[in-house]
Short mmCIF file of C-alpha atoms in Angstrom, two decimals:
data_model
loop_
_atom_site.label_atom_id
_atom_site.label_comp_id
_atom_site.label_asym_id
_atom_site.label_seq_id
_atom_site.Cartn_x
_atom_site.Cartn_y
_atom_site.Cartn_z
CA MET Y 1263 -87.64 -33.86 -42.70
CA GLN Y 1264 -88.28 -31.24 -40.04
CA THR Y 1265 -86.87 -31.01 -36.50
CA GLU Y 1266 -87.89 -28.64 -33.76
CA GLU Y 1267 -86.41 -27.80 -30.39
CA ARG Y 1268 -87.44 -25.16 -27.90
CA LEU Y 1269 -85.45 -22.48 -26.15
CA ALA Y 1270 -86.81 -20.43 -23.26
CA LEU Y 1271 -85.21 -17.11 -22.40
CA LYS Y 1272 -86.05 -16.17 -18.82
CA PHE Y 1273 -85.31 -12.63 -17.79
CA ASP Y 1274 -85.39 -12.98 -14.00
CA GLY Y 1275 -86.76 -10.11 -11.98
CA ALA Y 1276 -89.92 -8.10 -12.47
CA ASN Y 1277 -92.78 -9.45 -14.62
CA GLU Y 1278 -92.42 -6.39 -16.83
CA ILE Y 1279 -89.31 -5.65 -18.86
CA SER Y 1280 -87.84 -2.53 -20.43
CA LEU Y 1281 -88.66 -2.54 -24.12
CA GLU Y 1282 -85.08 -1.44 -24.87
CA THR Y 1283 -83.62 -4.34 -22.84
CA LEU Y 1284 -85.95 -6.81 -24.53
CA ARG Y 1285 -85.26 -5.48 -28.04
CA GLN Y 1286 -81.49 -5.52 -27.60
CA SER Y 1287 -81.56 -8.96 -25.97
CA LEU Y 1288 -83.71 -10.48 -28.71
CA ASP Y 1289 -81.56 -8.88 -31.45
CA ILE Y 1290 -78.45 -10.43 -29.89
CA MET Y 1291 -80.11 -13.82 -29.46
CA LEU Y 1292 -81.39 -13.82 -33.04
CA ASP Y 1293 -77.93 -12.95 -34.39
CA THR Y 1294 -76.41 -15.71 -32.22
CA MET Y 1295 -78.98 -18.29 -33.33
CA LYS Y 1296 -78.44 -17.37 -37.01
CA PHE Y 1297 -74.67 -17.64 -36.56
CA VAL Y 1298 -75.01 -21.11 -34.99
CA ALA Y 1299 -77.40 -22.22 -37.74
CA ASP Y 1300 -75.15 -20.92 -40.53
CA ARG Y 1301 -72.24 -22.96 -39.22
CA ASN Y 1302 -74.11 -26.17 -38.44
CA ILE Y 1303 -76.63 -26.85 -41.21
CA THR Y 1304 -76.01 -27.36 -44.89
CA GLU Y 1305 -76.78 -24.76 -47.55
CA ASN Y 1306 -79.78 -26.85 -48.67
CA ASP Y 1307 -81.33 -26.83 -45.20
CA PHE Y 1308 -83.51 -24.04 -43.84
CA CYS Y 1309 -83.78 -22.82 -40.26
CA ARG Y 1310 -86.29 -20.45 -38.73
CA PHE Y 1311 -86.85 -19.14 -35.24
CA VAL Y 1312 -90.34 -18.37 -34.02
CA VAL Y 1313 -91.73 -16.99 -30.77
CA ARG Y 1314 -94.07 -19.66 -29.39
CA GLU Y 1315 -95.14 -17.84 -26.25
CA VAL Y 1316 -94.40 -14.85 -24.04
CA ARG Y 1317 -95.32 -15.27 -20.37
CA LYS Y 1318 -94.88 -13.89 -16.89
CA GLY Y 1319 -92.77 -15.56 -14.24
CA SER Y 1320 -90.16 -12.88 -14.35
CA PHE Y 1321 -90.37 -12.40 -18.11
CA VAL Y 1322 -90.13 -15.44 -20.38
CA VAL Y 1323 -89.91 -15.77 -24.17
CA ASP Y 1324 -90.34 -19.29 -25.58
CA ILE Y 1325 -88.68 -19.76 -28.97
CA GLY Y 1326 -89.08 -22.61 -31.45
CA VAL Y 1327 -85.93 -23.59 -33.36
CA ILE Y 1328 -87.23 -25.26 -36.51
CA VAL Y 1329 -84.92 -26.83 -39.08
CA ASP Y 1330 -86.07 -28.19 -42.44
CA ILE Y 1331 -83.42 -30.71 -43.43
CA ALA Y 1332 -83.17 -31.39 -47.16
CA THR Y 1333 -80.64 -34.23 -46.89
CA GLY Y 1334 -82.35 -36.11 -44.06
CA ILE Y 1335 -79.08 -36.00 -42.11
CA VAL Y 1336 -78.85 -33.95 -38.93
CA THR Y 1337 -75.34 -32.63 -38.28
CA GLY Y 1338 -74.14 -32.35 -34.71
CA ILE Y 1339 -75.23 -34.40 -31.71
CA SER Y 1340 -76.82 -31.54 -29.80
CA GLY Y 1341 -78.99 -29.89 -32.40
CA LEU Y 1342 -78.88 -26.14 -32.83
CA ALA Y 1343 -80.57 -25.36 -29.50
CA GLY Y 1344 -78.10 -27.68 -27.79
CA ILE Y 1345 -75.16 -25.82 -29.32
CA ILE Y 1346 -76.62 -22.46 -28.28
CA VAL Y 1347 -77.17 -23.60 -24.69
CA GLY Y 1348 -73.73 -25.26 -24.73
CA ILE Y 1349 -72.12 -21.92 -25.61
CA PHE Y 1350 -73.89 -20.27 -22.67
CA LYS Y 1351 -72.74 -23.12 -20.40
CA LEU Y 1352 -69.16 -22.67 -21.58
CA ARG Y 1353 -69.27 -18.88 -21.08
CA LYS Y 1354 -70.62 -19.28 -17.54
CA HIS Y 1355 -67.96 -21.90 -16.79
CA LEU Y 1356 -65.15 -19.59 -17.95
CA LYS Y 1357 -66.39 -16.75 -15.68
CA GLY Y 1358 -65.10 -14.11 -18.10
CA LYS Y 1359 -61.49 -15.35 -17.86
CA GLU Y 1360 -59.22 -17.21 -20.25
CA PRO Y 1361 -59.27 -21.02 -19.86
CA LYS Y 1362 -56.41 -22.59 -17.96
CA GLU Y 1363 -56.28 -25.61 -20.29
CA ILE Y 1364 -58.14 -26.99 -23.30
CA GLU Y 1365 -57.86 -30.66 -24.24
CA LYS Y 1366 -59.39 -32.39 -27.29
CA ARG Y 1367 -60.92 -35.77 -26.51
CA ASP Y 1368 -62.94 -38.32 -28.46
CA SER Y 1369 -66.05 -37.32 -26.50
CA GLY Y 1370 -65.55 -33.59 -27.05
CA VAL Y 1371 -63.35 -30.86 -25.65
CA LYS Y 1372 -62.38 -30.63 -21.98
CA ILE Y 1373 -62.04 -27.03 -20.80
CA GLU Y 1374 -60.53 -26.12 -17.46
CA ASN Y 1375 -61.41 -22.68 -16.12
CA CYS Y 1376 -59.26 -20.28 -14.08
CA GLU Y 1377 -60.33 -22.01 -10.84
CA GLY Y 1378 -59.30 -25.48 -12.04
CA SER Y 1379 -62.84 -26.77 -12.60
CA ALA Y 1380 -63.38 -28.63 -15.89
CA ILE Y 1381 -66.30 -29.39 -18.20
CA ILE Y 1382 -66.54 -31.29 -21.46
CA VAL Y 1383 -68.45 -29.72 -24.37
CA ASP Y 1384 -69.23 -31.46 -27.64
CA ASN Y 1385 -67.10 -30.68 -30.67
CA ALA Y 1386 -69.88 -28.83 -32.53
CA THR Y 1387 -70.37 -26.43 -29.61
CA TYR Y 1388 -66.65 -25.80 -29.14
CA ASN Y 1389 -65.95 -25.34 -32.86
CA THR Y 1390 -68.91 -22.97 -33.32
CA TYR Y 1391 -67.84 -20.92 -30.28
CA VAL Y 1392 -64.16 -20.48 -31.21
CA ILE Y 1393 -64.50 -20.04 -34.98
CA ASP Y 1394 -64.46 -16.26 -34.50
CA ASN Y 1395 -65.15 -13.63 -31.87
CA VAL Y 1396 -68.57 -12.57 -33.20
CA THR Y 1397 -70.67 -14.73 -30.87
CA GLU Y 1398 -68.51 -14.04 -27.82
CA LYS Y 1399 -68.70 -10.28 -28.37
CA SER Y 1400 -72.48 -10.41 -28.86
CA LEU Y 1401 -73.09 -12.53 -25.78
CA ALA Y 1402 -70.76 -10.33 -23.71
CA ARG Y 1403 -72.94 -7.40 -24.80
CA LEU Y 1404 -76.06 -9.35 -23.73
CA SER Y 1405 -74.50 -9.94 -20.30
CA GLU Y 1406 -73.63 -6.25 -20.03
CA ILE Y 1407 -77.16 -5.13 -20.95
CA LEU Y 1408 -78.78 -7.51 -18.46
CA SER Y 1409 -76.32 -6.78 -15.65
CA LYS Y 1410 -76.96 -3.03 -15.96
CA ASP Y 1411 -80.76 -3.36 -15.97
CA ALA Y 1412 -81.78 -2.88 -12.33
CA ALA Y 1413 -85.06 -4.77 -12.85
CA ARG Y 1414 -83.22 -7.93 -13.99
CA THR Y 1415 -81.87 -10.21 -11.25
CA GLY Y 1416 -80.53 -12.88 -13.59
CA PHE Y 1417 -80.96 -14.69 -16.88
CA VAL Y 1418 -81.78 -18.32 -17.67
CA ILE Y 1419 -81.64 -20.12 -21.00
CA GLU Y 1420 -83.41 -23.45 -21.16
CA ARG Y 1421 -83.60 -26.08 -23.89
CA SER Y 1422 -86.53 -28.48 -24.11
CA THR Y 1423 -88.24 -30.80 -26.53
CA ILE Y 1424 -91.41 -29.68 -28.31
CA GLU Y 1425 -93.30 -31.79 -25.76
CA GLY Y 1426 -91.86 -29.59 -23.00
CA VAL Y 1427 -89.32 -32.03 -21.55
CA LYS Y 1428 -86.46 -29.94 -20.14
CA MET Y 1429 -83.06 -31.02 -21.46
CA ASP Y 1430 -80.66 -28.27 -20.28
CA GLU Y 1431 -80.88 -25.12 -18.21
CA ILE Y 1432 -78.12 -22.59 -17.60
CA ALA Y 1433 -78.79 -19.85 -15.03
CA PHE Y 1434 -76.77 -16.65 -14.80
CA SER Y 1435 -76.93 -14.67 -11.57
CA LYS Y 1436 -76.32 -10.91 -11.58
CA GLU Y 1437 -72.69 -11.72 -10.66
CA ASP Y 1438 -72.37 -14.23 -13.52
CA LEU Y 1439 -73.69 -11.60 -15.93
CA ALA Y 1440 -71.14 -9.06 -14.67
CA ASN Y 1441 -68.32 -11.63 -14.97
CA THR Y 1442 -69.22 -12.48 -18.57
CA SER Y 1443 -69.84 -8.92 -19.77
CA THR Y 1444 -66.31 -8.53 -21.16
CA ALA Y 1445 -65.57 -10.47 -24.36
CA LEU Y 1446 -62.75 -13.00 -24.45
CA ASP Y 1447 -60.56 -13.56 -27.52
CA VAL Y 1448 -61.93 -17.02 -28.33
CA GLU Y 1449 -60.11 -17.26 -31.66
CA LYS Y 1450 -56.88 -17.91 -29.76
CA PHE Y 1451 -58.34 -20.74 -27.63
CA ASP Y 1452 -56.96 -23.35 -30.01
CA ASN Y 1453 -53.47 -22.06 -29.11
CA ASN Y 1454 -54.08 -23.53 -25.62
CA LEU Y 1455 -54.94 -27.02 -26.89
CA VAL Y 1456 -53.17 -29.90 -25.20
#
């Protein structure tokens, strides 16, 4: 059985992009996607990431997330692209600061940020994010790279079906990128569980 989801990486700003910014950003995204796949599919399954399209409109890279599932059982409710977008949603929500409170629930994990606002993320997203600091450090580096590139005004990650139906979209302004450019120690988040 094969599943496919789509991710779009939108580098807001000019239609052209620095090759260095693009290379570093794609390296970080590939490492992040591999990390998520390694932790959420079985050893008999196979995942690959392909560029489906590169287009103008700022600068957009459409990526296919293709998983060949040997067992016929998909783990996780969100799919790999959903977990990746969920991690970006969580990072934006935290605004580069430690969470005020984390509460496990049947429906997922409720996370309250420093301003008292709360979101619920699914268990697969939360567990993948806090398993170690690798992803957080990489994505903080991505935020730093994009916030320092004068031609970039923001960053958007979007998840859609292969038919093009948008499922999630998380937009980072220049300020959001600056706020999330310092890595948090996510391994200690479970110490804050209620």
